[in-house]
Amino acid sequence: MALDREPGQDGPPIHELLAQRWSPRVYDPGHELTDEDLRTVLEAARWAPSFGNVQPWAFVALRRGDAQHAAFTELLSRGNASWVPRASAVVVTAHRVTEDDGAPVDYAAYAAHDLGQATAHLSVQATALDLHVHPFAGFDHAGAAALLEVPAAWQVTIGVAIGRLAPPESVEASDPRLAERDRRPRARNPLAEIAFADRFGTPLG
Ligand SMILES: Cc1cc2nc3c(=O)[nH]c(=O)nc-3n(C[C@H](O)[C@H](O)[C@H](O)COP(=O)(O)O)c2cc1C
């Protein structure tokens, strides 16, 4: 059963950068992401570990107000179109699926994992910069690959909205559902259901 608690309330406290990270939908539409902050969060992604250090990740940054960002927002699913455009930037991620010549790669099973870890680094660094990050998969991936000219050896994976958090009240009048989403308690499965000792299914003591 899922728990409706914030980190640290039903388990040992975790680092504040991890505890403070969450995926909001109400962003400050006036906030501009500085070049330095953008480079810093991508630098954090760059230093993630990866299978054989192959670094099978790539990122395309799109800033709110730019033509490519506007074109990308046309590709969002209906649910995501209500909030992604407010964020200061979107970073579209991709992981490598073949060599440039189409030959298979021997790390194919781990490339998406490694990109995910790089994205986690990005999120934690963003939290340290007082920014919030919300990953999202709901968009036209083929359309994004074409728009962003992503080579065939790479698979567009997710979008990552980055920006400054705004209070739910700021959208209460225009989009009460969005405000309600950001007020919802966050939930996780109990540790006993996912972490085992010695054998899968044997709860950690
Ligand atoms: C691969 C991936 C895809 C996601 N896709 C969407 C999405 O399309 N729209 C959305 O609102 N949230 C999306 N999310 C965000 C998750 O719903 C969110 O991370 C989860 O509910 C946990 O909430 P938290 O990040 O606030 O802890 C996605 C997250 C991941 C990792």
JSON list of C-alpha atoms and ligand atoms in Angstrom, two decimals:
[
{"chain": "A", "resi": 1, "resn": "MET", "atom": "CA", "xyz": [0.00, 0.00, 0.00]},
{"chain": "A", "resi": 2, "resn": "ALA", "atom": "CA", "xyz": [1.26, 3.47, -0.81]},
{"chain": "A", "resi": 3, "resn": "LEU", "atom": "CA", "xyz": [2.17, 5.86, 1.92]},
{"chain": "A", "resi": 4, "resn": "ASP", "atom": "CA", "xyz": [1.09, 9.47, 1.87]},
{"chain": "A", "resi": 5, "resn": "ARG", "atom": "CA", "xyz": [4.00, 11.02, 3.65]},
{"chain": "A", "resi": 6, "resn": "GLU", "atom": "CA", "xyz": [6.93, 13.28, 2.91]},
{"chain": "A", "resi": 7, "resn": "PRO", "atom": "CA", "xyz": [10.48, 11.90, 3.07]},
{"chain": "A", "resi": 8, "resn": "GLY", "atom": "CA", "xyz": [11.81, 11.48, 6.59]},
{"chain": "A", "resi": 9, "resn": "GLN", "atom": "CA", "xyz": [8.42, 10.97, 8.26]},
{"chain": "A", "resi": 10, "resn": "ASP", "atom": "CA", "xyz": [8.15, 7.20, 7.94]},
{"chain": "A", "resi": 11, "resn": "GLY", "atom": "CA", "xyz": [11.83, 6.28, 7.65]},
{"chain": "A", "resi": 12, "resn": "PRO", "atom": "CA", "xyz": [15.28, 7.57, 8.41]},
{"chain": "A", "resi": 13, "resn": "PRO", "atom": "CA", "xyz": [15.90, 11.15, 7.29]},
{"chain": "A", "resi": 14, "resn": "ILE", "atom": "CA", "xyz": [17.54, 11.51, 3.89]},
{"chain": "A", "resi": 15, "resn": "HIS", "atom": "CA", "xyz": [19.76, 14.33, 2.68]},
{"chain": "A", "resi": 16, "resn": "GLU", "atom": "CA", "xyz": [17.85, 17.59, 2.41]},
{"chain": "A", "resi": 17, "resn": "LEU", "atom": "CA", "xyz": [18.62, 17.95, -1.29]},
{"chain": "A", "resi": 18, "resn": "LEU", "atom": "CA", "xyz": [16.89, 14.63, -1.91]},
{"chain": "A", "resi": 19, "resn": "ALA", "atom": "CA", "xyz": [14.09, 15.32, 0.56]},
{"chain": "A", "resi": 20, "resn": "GLN", "atom": "CA", "xyz": [13.36, 18.71, -1.00]},
{"chain": "A", "resi": 21, "resn": "ARG", "atom": "CA", "xyz": [13.21, 17.44, -4.57]},
{"chain": "A", "resi": 22, "resn": "TRP", "atom": "CA", "xyz": [9.77, 16.94, -5.99]},
{"chain": "A", "resi": 23, "resn": "SER", "atom": "CA", "xyz": [8.09, 17.42, -9.36]},
{"chain": "A", "resi": 24, "resn": "PRO", "atom": "CA", "xyz": [5.87, 20.48, -9.33]},
{"chain": "A", "resi": 25, "resn": "ARG", "atom": "CA", "xyz": [3.55, 21.72, -12.06]},
{"chain": "A", "resi": 26, "resn": "VAL", "atom": "CA", "xyz": [3.24, 25.33, -10.96]},
{"chain": "A", "resi": 27, "resn": "TYR", "atom": "CA", "xyz": [6.31, 27.20, -12.14]},
{"chain": "A", "resi": 28, "resn": "ASP", "atom": "CA", "xyz": [7.06, 30.92, -12.13]},
{"chain": "A", "resi": 29, "resn": "PRO", "atom": "CA", "xyz": [6.45, 31.94, -15.76]},
{"chain": "A", "resi": 30, "resn": "GLY", "atom": "CA", "xyz": [8.59, 35.06, -15.30]},
{"chain": "A", "resi": 31, "resn": "HIS", "atom": "CA", "xyz": [11.71, 33.27, -14.07]},
{"chain": "A", "resi": 32, "resn": "GLU", "atom": "CA", "xyz": [14.63, 33.09, -16.51]},
{"chain": "A", "resi": 33, "resn": "LEU", "atom": "CA", "xyz": [17.14, 30.30, -16.18]},
{"chain": "A", "resi": 34, "resn": "THR", "atom": "CA", "xyz": [20.64, 31.76, -16.25]},
{"chain": "A", "resi": 35, "resn": "ASP", "atom": "CA", "xyz": [23.24, 30.34, -18.62]},
{"chain": "A", "resi": 36, "resn": "GLU", "atom": "CA", "xyz": [25.33, 29.45, -15.57]},
{"chain": "A", "resi": 37, "resn": "ASP", "atom": "CA", "xyz": [22.53, 27.50, -13.87]},
{"chain": "A", "resi": 38, "resn": "LEU", "atom": "CA", "xyz": [21.76, 25.64, -17.10]},
{"chain": "A", "resi": 39, "resn": "ARG", "atom": "CA", "xyz": [25.40, 24.73, -17.60]},
{"chain": "A", "resi": 40, "resn": "THR", "atom": "CA", "xyz": [25.74, 23.71, -13.95]},
{"chain": "A", "resi": 41, "resn": "VAL", "atom": "CA", "xyz": [22.82, 21.26, -13.98]},
{"chain": "A", "resi": 42, "resn": "LEU", "atom": "CA", "xyz": [24.09, 19.73, -17.24]},
{"chain": "A", "resi": 43, "resn": "GLU", "atom": "CA", "xyz": [27.59, 19.53, -15.77]},
{"chain": "A", "resi": 44, "resn": "ALA", "atom": "CA", "xyz": [26.13, 17.54, -12.86]},
{"chain": "A", "resi": 45, "resn": "ALA", "atom": "CA", "xyz": [24.53, 15.18, -15.38]},
{"chain": "A", "resi": 46, "resn": "ARG", "atom": "CA", "xyz": [27.87, 14.84, -17.18]},
{"chain": "A", "resi": 47, "resn": "TRP", "atom": "CA", "xyz": [29.53, 13.48, -14.05]},
{"chain": "A", "resi": 48, "resn": "ALA", "atom": "CA", "xyz": [27.12, 10.59, -13.53]},
{"chain": "A", "resi": 49, "resn": "PRO", "atom": "CA", "xyz": [28.52, 7.06, -13.64]},
{"chain": "A", "resi": 50, "resn": "SER", "atom": "CA", "xyz": [27.85, 4.89, -16.67]},
{"chain": "A", "resi": 51, "resn": "PHE", "atom": "CA", "xyz": [28.57, 1.40, -17.94]},
{"chain": "A", "resi": 52, "resn": "GLY", "atom": "CA", "xyz": [32.20, 1.36, -19.15]},
{"chain": "A", "resi": 53, "resn": "ASN", "atom": "CA", "xyz": [32.14, 5.17, -18.85]},
{"chain": "A", "resi": 54, "resn": "VAL", "atom": "CA", "xyz": [30.53, 5.28, -22.30]},
{"chain": "A", "resi": 55, "resn": "GLN", "atom": "CA", "xyz": [28.30, 8.20, -21.23]},
{"chain": "A", "resi": 56, "resn": "PRO", "atom": "CA", "xyz": [25.40, 7.23, -23.49]},
{"chain": "A", "resi": 57, "resn": "TRP", "atom": "CA", "xyz": [23.45, 10.41, -22.86]},
{"chain": "A", "resi": 58, "resn": "ALA", "atom": "CA", "xyz": [22.71, 13.66, -24.67]},
{"chain": "A", "resi": 59, "resn": "PHE", "atom": "CA", "xyz": [20.64, 16.71, -23.79]},
{"chain": "A", "resi": 60, "resn": "VAL", "atom": "CA", "xyz": [18.96, 19.39, -25.88]},
{"chain": "A", "resi": 61, "resn": "ALA", "atom": "CA", "xyz": [18.12, 22.54, -23.92]},
{"chain": "A", "resi": 62, "resn": "LEU", "atom": "CA", "xyz": [15.14, 24.64, -24.94]},
{"chain": "A", "resi": 63, "resn": "ARG", "atom": "CA", "xyz": [14.46, 27.97, -23.27]},
{"chain": "A", "resi": 64, "resn": "ARG", "atom": "CA", "xyz": [11.01, 29.42, -22.79]},
{"chain": "A", "resi": 65, "resn": "GLY", "atom": "CA", "xyz": [10.63, 32.31, -25.26]},
{"chain": "A", "resi": 66, "resn": "ASP", "atom": "CA", "xyz": [12.75, 30.69, -28.00]},
{"chain": "A", "resi": 67, "resn": "ALA", "atom": "CA", "xyz": [11.27, 29.39, -31.24]},
{"chain": "A", "resi": 68, "resn": "GLN", "atom": "CA", "xyz": [12.40, 25.78, -30.67]},
{"chain": "A", "resi": 69, "resn": "HIS", "atom": "CA", "xyz": [10.84, 25.78, -27.20]},
{"chain": "A", "resi": 70, "resn": "ALA", "atom": "CA", "xyz": [7.57, 27.07, -28.63]},
{"chain": "A", "resi": 71, "resn": "ALA", "atom": "CA", "xyz": [7.65, 24.40, -31.33]},
{"chain": "A", "resi": 72, "resn": "PHE", "atom": "CA", "xyz": [8.34, 21.70, -28.74]},
{"chain": "A", "resi": 73, "resn": "THR", "atom": "CA", "xyz": [5.37, 22.77, -26.62]},
{"chain": "A", "resi": 74, "resn": "GLU", "atom": "CA", "xyz": [3.14, 21.92, -29.60]},
{"chain": "A", "resi": 75, "resn": "LEU", "atom": "CA", "xyz": [4.24, 18.30, -29.16]},
{"chain": "A", "resi": 76, "resn": "LEU", "atom": "CA", "xyz": [3.17, 18.00, -25.51]},
{"chain": "A", "resi": 77, "resn": "SER", "atom": "CA", "xyz": [0.40, 15.67, -24.41]},
{"chain": "A", "resi": 78, "resn": "ARG", "atom": "CA", "xyz": [-2.75, 17.45, -23.28]},
{"chain": "A", "resi": 79, "resn": "GLY", "atom": "CA", "xyz": [-1.98, 16.93, -19.59]},
{"chain": "A", "resi": 80, "resn": "ASN", "atom": "CA", "xyz": [1.56, 18.24, -19.90]},
{"chain": "A", "resi": 81, "resn": "ALA", "atom": "CA", "xyz": [0.59, 21.19, -22.12]},
{"chain": "A", "resi": 82, "resn": "SER", "atom": "CA", "xyz": [-1.09, 22.78, -19.11]},
{"chain": "A", "resi": 83, "resn": "TRP", "atom": "CA", "xyz": [2.11, 23.16, -17.12]},
{"chain": "A", "resi": 84, "resn": "VAL", "atom": "CA", "xyz": [5.34, 22.49, -19.05]},
{"chain": "A", "resi": 85, "resn": "PRO", "atom": "CA", "xyz": [5.28, 25.82, -20.96]},
{"chain": "A", "resi": 86, "resn": "ARG", "atom": "CA", "xyz": [5.41, 27.78, -17.67]},
{"chain": "A", "resi": 87, "resn": "ALA", "atom": "CA", "xyz": [8.80, 26.33, -16.71]},
{"chain": "A", "resi": 88, "resn": "SER", "atom": "CA", "xyz": [11.89, 28.34, -17.62]},
{"chain": "A", "resi": 89, "resn": "ALA", "atom": "CA", "xyz": [13.39, 25.63, -19.78]},
{"chain": "A", "resi": 90, "resn": "VAL", "atom": "CA", "xyz": [12.95, 22.11, -21.03]},
{"chain": "A", "resi": 91, "resn": "VAL", "atom": "CA", "xyz": [15.87, 19.75, -21.42]},
{"chain": "A", "resi": 92, "resn": "VAL", "atom": "CA", "xyz": [15.05, 16.92, -23.79]},
{"chain": "A", "resi": 93, "resn": "THR", "atom": "CA", "xyz": [17.12, 13.84, -23.02]},
{"chain": "A", "resi": 94, "resn": "ALA", "atom": "CA", "xyz": [18.28, 11.05, -25.31]},
{"chain": "A", "resi": 95, "resn": "HIS", "atom": "CA", "xyz": [20.18, 7.83, -24.85]},
{"chain": "A", "resi": 96, "resn": "ARG", "atom": "CA", "xyz": [22.29, 6.05, -27.43]},
{"chain": "A", "resi": 97, "resn": "VAL", "atom": "CA", "xyz": [20.75, 2.92, -28.96]},
{"chain": "A", "resi": 98, "resn": "THR", "atom": "CA", "xyz": [23.30, 2.13, -31.73]},
{"chain": "A", "resi": 99, "resn": "GLU", "atom": "CA", "xyz": [26.67, 3.26, -33.04]},
{"chain": "A", "resi": 100, "resn": "ASP", "atom": "CA", "xyz": [26.53, 6.13, -35.53]},
{"chain": "A", "resi": 101, "resn": "ASP", "atom": "CA", "xyz": [26.64, 3.59, -38.38]},
{"chain": "A", "resi": 102, "resn": "GLY", "atom": "CA", "xyz": [23.71, 1.63, -36.93]},
{"chain": "A", "resi": 103, "resn": "ALA", "atom": "CA", "xyz": [25.84, -1.17, -35.47]},
{"chain": "A", "resi": 104, "resn": "PRO", "atom": "CA", "xyz": [24.55, -2.52, -32.15]},
{"chain": "A", "resi": 105, "resn": "VAL", "atom": "CA", "xyz": [26.15, -1.33, -28.92]},
{"chain": "A", "resi": 106, "resn": "ASP", "atom": "CA", "xyz": [27.07, -3.81, -26.21]},
{"chain": "A", "resi": 107, "resn": "TYR", "atom": "CA", "xyz": [25.73, -1.55, -23.47]},
{"chain": "A", "resi": 108, "resn": "ALA", "atom": "CA", "xyz": [22.22, -1.27, -24.87]},
{"chain": "A", "resi": 109, "resn": "ALA", "atom": "CA", "xyz": [20.71, -2.78, -21.73]},
{"chain": "A", "resi": 110, "resn": "TYR", "atom": "CA", "xyz": [22.23, -0.05, -19.57]},
{"chain": "A", "resi": 111, "resn": "ALA", "atom": "CA", "xyz": [22.02, 3.13, -21.64]},
{"chain": "A", "resi": 112, "resn": "ALA", "atom": "CA", "xyz": [18.57, 4.16, -20.42]},
{"chain": "A", "resi": 113, "resn": "HIS", "atom": "CA", "xyz": [19.64, 3.37, -16.86]},
{"chain": "A", "resi": 114, "resn": "ASP", "atom": "CA", "xyz": [22.71, 5.56, -17.19]},
{"chain": "A", "resi": 115, "resn": "LEU", "atom": "CA", "xyz": [20.73, 8.43, -18.69]},
{"chain": "A", "resi": 116, "resn": "GLY", "atom": "CA", "xyz": [18.28, 8.11, -15.79]},
{"chain": "A", "resi": 117, "resn": "GLN", "atom": "CA", "xyz": [21.10, 8.41, -13.34]},
{"chain": "A", "resi": 118, "resn": "ALA", "atom": "CA", "xyz": [22.47, 11.45, -15.16]},
{"chain": "A", "resi": 119, "resn": "THR", "atom": "CA", "xyz": [19.01, 13.01, -15.01]},
{"chain": "A", "resi": 120, "resn": "ALA", "atom": "CA", "xyz": [18.91, 12.31, -11.27]},
{"chain": "A", "resi": 121, "resn": "HIS", "atom": "CA", "xyz": [22.23, 14.15, -10.89]},
{"chain": "A", "resi": 122, "resn": "LEU", "atom": "CA", "xyz": [20.73, 17.05, -12.83]},
{"chain": "A", "resi": 123, "resn": "SER", "atom": "CA", "xyz": [17.71, 17.10, -10.52]},
{"chain": "A", "resi": 124, "resn": "VAL", "atom": "CA", "xyz": [19.75, 17.12, -7.33]},
{"chain": "A", "resi": 125, "resn": "GLN", "atom": "CA", "xyz": [22.02, 19.87, -8.64]},
{"chain": "A", "resi": 126, "resn": "ALA", "atom": "CA", "xyz": [18.97, 21.89, -9.65]},
{"chain": "A", "resi": 127, "resn": "THR", "atom": "CA", "xyz": [17.58, 21.51, -6.12]},
{"chain": "A", "resi": 128, "resn": "ALA", "atom": "CA", "xyz": [20.87, 22.86, -4.76]},
{"chain": "A", "resi": 129, "resn": "LEU", "atom": "CA", "xyz": [20.37, 25.91, -7.01]},
{"chain": "A", "resi": 130, "resn": "ASP", "atom": "CA", "xyz": [16.86, 26.47, -5.61]},
{"chain": "A", "resi": 131, "resn": "LEU", "atom": "CA", "xyz": [15.31, 25.24, -8.84]},
{"chain": "A", "resi": 132, "resn": "HIS", "atom": "CA", "xyz": [12.73, 22.52, -9.38]},
{"chain": "A", "resi": 133, "resn": "VAL", "atom": "CA", "xyz": [12.73, 19.82, -12.02]},
{"chain": "A", "resi": 134, "resn": "HIS", "atom": "CA", "xyz": [9.83, 17.76, -13.35]},
{"chain": "A", "resi": 135, "resn": "PRO", "atom": "CA", "xyz": [10.56, 14.85, -15.71]},
{"chain": "A", "resi": 136, "resn": "PHE", "atom": "CA", "xyz": [7.88, 14.03, -18.27]},
{"chain": "A", "resi": 137, "resn": "ALA", "atom": "CA", "xyz": [7.36, 11.43, -20.97]},
{"chain": "A", "resi": 138, "resn": "GLY", "atom": "CA", "xyz": [4.06, 12.69, -22.34]},
{"chain": "A", "resi": 139, "resn": "PHE", "atom": "CA", "xyz": [4.98, 14.22, -25.69]},
{"chain": "A", "resi": 140, "resn": "ASP", "atom": "CA", "xyz": [5.35, 13.18, -29.31]},
{"chain": "A", "resi": 141, "resn": "HIS", "atom": "CA", "xyz": [8.77, 11.54, -29.25]},
{"chain": "A", "resi": 142, "resn": "ALA", "atom": "CA", "xyz": [9.07, 11.10, -33.02]},
{"chain": "A", "resi": 143, "resn": "GLY", "atom": "CA", "xyz": [8.04, 14.71, -33.52]},
{"chain": "A", "resi": 144, "resn": "ALA", "atom": "CA", "xyz": [10.65, 15.84, -30.99]},
{"chain": "A", "resi": 145, "resn": "ALA", "atom": "CA", "xyz": [13.37, 13.75, -32.67]},
{"chain": "A", "resi": 146, "resn": "ALA", "atom": "CA", "xyz": [12.56, 15.46, -35.98]},
{"chain": "A", "resi": 147, "resn": "LEU", "atom": "CA", "xyz": [12.28, 18.97, -34.49]},
{"chain": "A", "resi": 148, "resn": "LEU", "atom": "CA", "xyz": [15.54, 18.68, -32.57]},
{"chain": "A", "resi": 149, "resn": "GLU", "atom": "CA", "xyz": [17.36, 16.83, -35.37]},
{"chain": "A", "resi": 150, "resn": "VAL", "atom": "CA", "xyz": [18.29, 13.93, -33.11]},
{"chain": "A", "resi": 151, "resn": "PRO", "atom": "CA", "xyz": [20.38, 11.37, -35.05]},
{"chain": "A", "resi": 152, "resn": "ALA", "atom": "CA", "xyz": [18.94, 7.87, -35.55]},
{"chain": "A", "resi": 153, "resn": "ALA", "atom": "CA", "xyz": [21.56, 6.37, -33.23]},
{"chain": "A", "resi": 154, "resn": "TRP", "atom": "CA", "xyz": [19.89, 8.19, -30.34]},
{"chain": "A", "resi": 155, "resn": "GLN", "atom": "CA", "xyz": [16.48, 7.64, -28.79]},
{"chain": "A", "resi": 156, "resn": "VAL", "atom": "CA", "xyz": [14.61, 10.63, -27.43]},
{"chain": "A", "resi": 157, "resn": "THR", "atom": "CA", "xyz": [13.79, 9.58, -23.87]},
{"chain": "A", "resi": 158, "resn": "ILE", "atom": "CA", "xyz": [12.07, 12.23, -21.73]},
{"chain": "A", "resi": 159, "resn": "GLY", "atom": "CA", "xyz": [11.69, 15.95, -21.26]},
{"chain": "A", "resi": 160, "resn": "VAL", "atom": "CA", "xyz": [12.81, 17.64, -18.07]},
{"chain": "A", "resi": 161, "resn": "ALA", "atom": "CA", "xyz": [11.10, 20.88, -17.11]},
{"chain": "A", "resi": 162, "resn": "ILE", "atom": "CA", "xyz": [13.34, 23.19, -15.07]},
{"chain": "A", "resi": 163, "resn": "GLY", "atom": "CA", "xyz": [12.33, 26.37, -13.33]},
{"chain": "A", "resi": 164, "resn": "ARG", "atom": "CA", "xyz": [11.52, 28.29, -10.20]},
{"chain": "A", "resi": 165, "resn": "LEU", "atom": "CA", "xyz": [8.65, 27.03, -8.09]},
{"chain": "A", "resi": 166, "resn": "ALA", "atom": "CA", "xyz": [5.57, 29.25, -7.79]},
{"chain": "A", "resi": 167, "resn": "PRO", "atom": "CA", "xyz": [2.85, 28.88, -5.14]},
{"chain": "A", "resi": 168, "resn": "PRO", "atom": "CA", "xyz": [-0.29, 26.94, -6.15]},
{"chain": "A", "resi": 169, "resn": "GLU", "atom": "CA", "xyz": [-2.32, 30.07, -5.35]},
{"chain": "A", "resi": 170, "resn": "SER", "atom": "CA", "xyz": [-0.77, 31.77, -8.38]},
{"chain": "A", "resi": 171, "resn": "VAL", "atom": "CA", "xyz": [-2.84, 29.54, -10.69]},
{"chain": "A", "resi": 172, "resn": "GLU", "atom": "CA", "xyz": [-5.85, 29.04, -8.41]},
{"chain": "A", "resi": 173, "resn": "ALA", "atom": "CA", "xyz": [-8.10, 31.28, -10.51]},
{"chain": "A", "resi": 174, "resn": "SER", "atom": "CA", "xyz": [-6.87, 30.26, -13.97]},
{"chain": "A", "resi": 175, "resn": "ASP", "atom": "CA", "xyz": [-6.30, 26.53, -13.41]},
{"chain": "A", "resi": 176, "resn": "PRO", "atom": "CA", "xyz": [-7.58, 25.22, -10.05]},
{"chain": "A", "resi": 177, "resn": "ARG", "atom": "CA", "xyz": [-6.80, 21.60, -11.05]},
{"chain": "A", "resi": 178, "resn": "LEU", "atom": "CA", "xyz": [-3.15, 22.46, -11.46]},
{"chain": "A", "resi": 179, "resn": "ALA", "atom": "CA", "xyz": [-3.10, 24.14, -8.06]},
{"chain": "A", "resi": 180, "resn": "GLU", "atom": "CA", "xyz": [-4.73, 21.07, -6.52]},
{"chain": "A", "resi": 181, "resn": "ARG", "atom": "CA", "xyz": [-2.13, 18.74, -8.08]},
{"chain": "A", "resi": 182, "resn": "ASP", "atom": "CA", "xyz": [0.71, 20.64, -6.44]},
{"chain": "A", "resi": 183, "resn": "ARG", "atom": "CA", "xyz": [-0.98, 20.43, -3.05]},
{"chain": "A", "resi": 184, "resn": "ARG", "atom": "CA", "xyz": [-1.41, 16.67, -3.15]},
{"chain": "A", "resi": 185, "resn": "PRO", "atom": "CA", "xyz": [0.64, 14.65, -0.68]},
{"chain": "A", "resi": 186, "resn": "ARG", "atom": "CA", "xyz": [3.40, 12.62, -2.28]},
{"chain": "A", "resi": 187, "resn": "ALA", "atom": "CA", "xyz": [3.34, 8.84, -1.94]},
{"chain": "A", "resi": 188, "resn": "ARG", "atom": "CA", "xyz": [5.82, 5.99, -1.95]},
{"chain": "A", "resi": 189, "resn": "ASN", "atom": "CA", "xyz": [5.58, 2.25, -1.40]},
{"chain": "A", "resi": 190, "resn": "PRO", "atom": "CA", "xyz": [6.95, 1.09, 1.97]},
{"chain": "A", "resi": 191, "resn": "LEU", "atom": "CA", "xyz": [10.63, 0.17, 2.06]},
{"chain": "A", "resi": 192, "resn": "ALA", "atom": "CA", "xyz": [9.64, -3.35, 3.18]},
{"chain": "A", "resi": 193, "resn": "GLU", "atom": "CA", "xyz": [7.98, -3.89, -0.22]},
{"chain": "A", "resi": 194, "resn": "ILE", "atom": "CA", "xyz": [10.99, -2.94, -2.31]},
{"chain": "A", "resi": 195, "resn": "ALA", "atom": "CA", "xyz": [14.12, -3.66, -0.29]},
{"chain": "A", "resi": 196, "resn": "PHE", "atom": "CA", "xyz": [15.03, -7.21, 0.66]},
{"chain": "A", "resi": 197, "resn": "ALA", "atom": "CA", "xyz": [17.73, -9.06, 2.51]},
{"chain": "A", "resi": 198, "resn": "ASP", "atom": "CA", "xyz": [19.42, -12.17, 1.17]},
{"chain": "A", "resi": 199, "resn": "ARG", "atom": "CA", "xyz": [16.51, -13.22, -1.07]},
{"chain": "A", "resi": 200, "resn": "PHE", "atom": "CA", "xyz": [13.97, -11.36, -3.14]},
{"chain": "A", "resi": 201, "resn": "GLY", "atom": "CA", "xyz": [10.87, -11.10, -1.00]},
{"chain": "A", "resi": 202, "resn": "THR", "atom": "CA", "xyz": [12.62, -11.46, 2.37]},
{"chain": "A", "resi": 203, "resn": "PRO", "atom": "CA", "xyz": [12.05, -8.13, 4.14]},
{"chain": "A", "resi": 204, "resn": "LEU", "atom": "CA", "xyz": [15.06, -6.17, 5.28]},
{"chain": "A", "resi": 205, "resn": "GLY", "atom": "CA", "xyz": [15.36, -6.55, 9.08]},
{"chain": "B", "resi": 1, "resn": "LIG", "atom": "C1", "xyz": [10.21, 8.58, -16.91]},
{"chain": "B", "resi": 1, "resn": "LIG", "atom": "C2", "xyz": [9.22, 9.54, -16.26]},
{"chain": "B", "resi": 1, "resn": "LIG", "atom": "C3", "xyz": [8.14, 10.00, -16.98]},
{"chain": "B", "resi": 1, "resn": "LIG", "atom": "C4", "xyz": [7.23, 10.90, -16.40]},
{"chain": "B", "resi": 1, "resn": "LIG", "atom": "N1", "xyz": [6.23, 11.42, -17.17]},
{"chain": "B", "resi": 1, "resn": "LIG", "atom": "C5", "xyz": [5.42, 12.39, -16.65]},
{"chain": "B", "resi": 1, "resn": "LIG", "atom": "C6", "xyz": [4.48, 13.04, -17.48]},
{"chain": "B", "resi": 1, "resn": "LIG", "atom": "O1", "xyz": [4.37, 12.81, -18.68]},
{"chain": "B", "resi": 1, "resn": "LIG", "atom": "N2", "xyz": [3.70, 14.01, -16.88]},
{"chain": "B", "resi": 1, "resn": "LIG", "atom": "C7", "xyz": [3.80, 14.34, -15.57]},
{"chain": "B", "resi": 1, "resn": "LIG", "atom": "O2", "xyz": [3.08, 15.21, -15.10]},
{"chain": "B", "resi": 1, "resn": "LIG", "atom": "N3", "xyz": [4.73, 13.73, -14.77]},
{"chain": "B", "resi": 1, "resn": "LIG", "atom": "C8", "xyz": [5.55, 12.78, -15.28]},
{"chain": "B", "resi": 1, "resn": "LIG", "atom": "N4", "xyz": [6.51, 12.20, -14.49]},
{"chain": "B", "resi": 1, "resn": "LIG", "atom": "C9", "xyz": [6.67, 12.62, -13.07]},
{"chain": "B", "resi": 1, "resn": "LIG", "atom": "C10", "xyz": [6.19, 11.55, -12.11]},
{"chain": "B", "resi": 1, "resn": "LIG", "atom": "O3", "xyz": [4.79, 11.44, -12.16]},
{"chain": "B", "resi": 1, "resn": "LIG", "atom": "C11", "xyz": [6.70, 11.90, -10.70]},
{"chain": "B", "resi": 1, "resn": "LIG", "atom": "O4", "xyz": [8.10, 11.88, -10.68]},
{"chain": "B", "resi": 1, "resn": "LIG", "atom": "C12", "xyz": [6.15, 10.90, -9.66]},
{"chain": "B", "resi": 1, "resn": "LIG", "atom": "O5", "xyz": [4.75, 11.05, -9.52]},
{"chain": "B", "resi": 1, "resn": "LIG", "atom": "C13", "xyz": [6.79, 11.08, -8.29]},
{"chain": "B", "resi": 1, "resn": "LIG", "atom": "O6", "xyz": [6.59, 12.40, -7.84]},
{"chain": "B", "resi": 1, "resn": "LIG", "atom": "P1", "xyz": [7.80, 13.30, -7.33]},
{"chain": "B", "resi": 1, "resn": "LIG", "atom": "O7", "xyz": [8.77, 13.43, -8.49]},
{"chain": "B", "resi": 1, "resn": "LIG", "atom": "O8", "xyz": [7.19, 14.62, -6.96]},
{"chain": "B", "resi": 1, "resn": "LIG", "atom": "O9", "xyz": [8.45, 12.60, -6.20]},
{"chain": "B", "resi": 1, "resn": "LIG", "atom": "C14", "xyz": [7.41, 11.30, -15.05]},
{"chain": "B", "resi": 1, "resn": "LIG", "atom": "C15", "xyz": [8.51, 10.81, -14.33]},
{"chain": "B", "resi": 1, "resn": "LIG", "atom": "C16", "xyz": [9.41, 9.96, -14.92]},
{"chain": "B", "resi": 1, "resn": "LIG", "atom": "C17", "xyz": [10.62, 9.51, -14.12]}
]
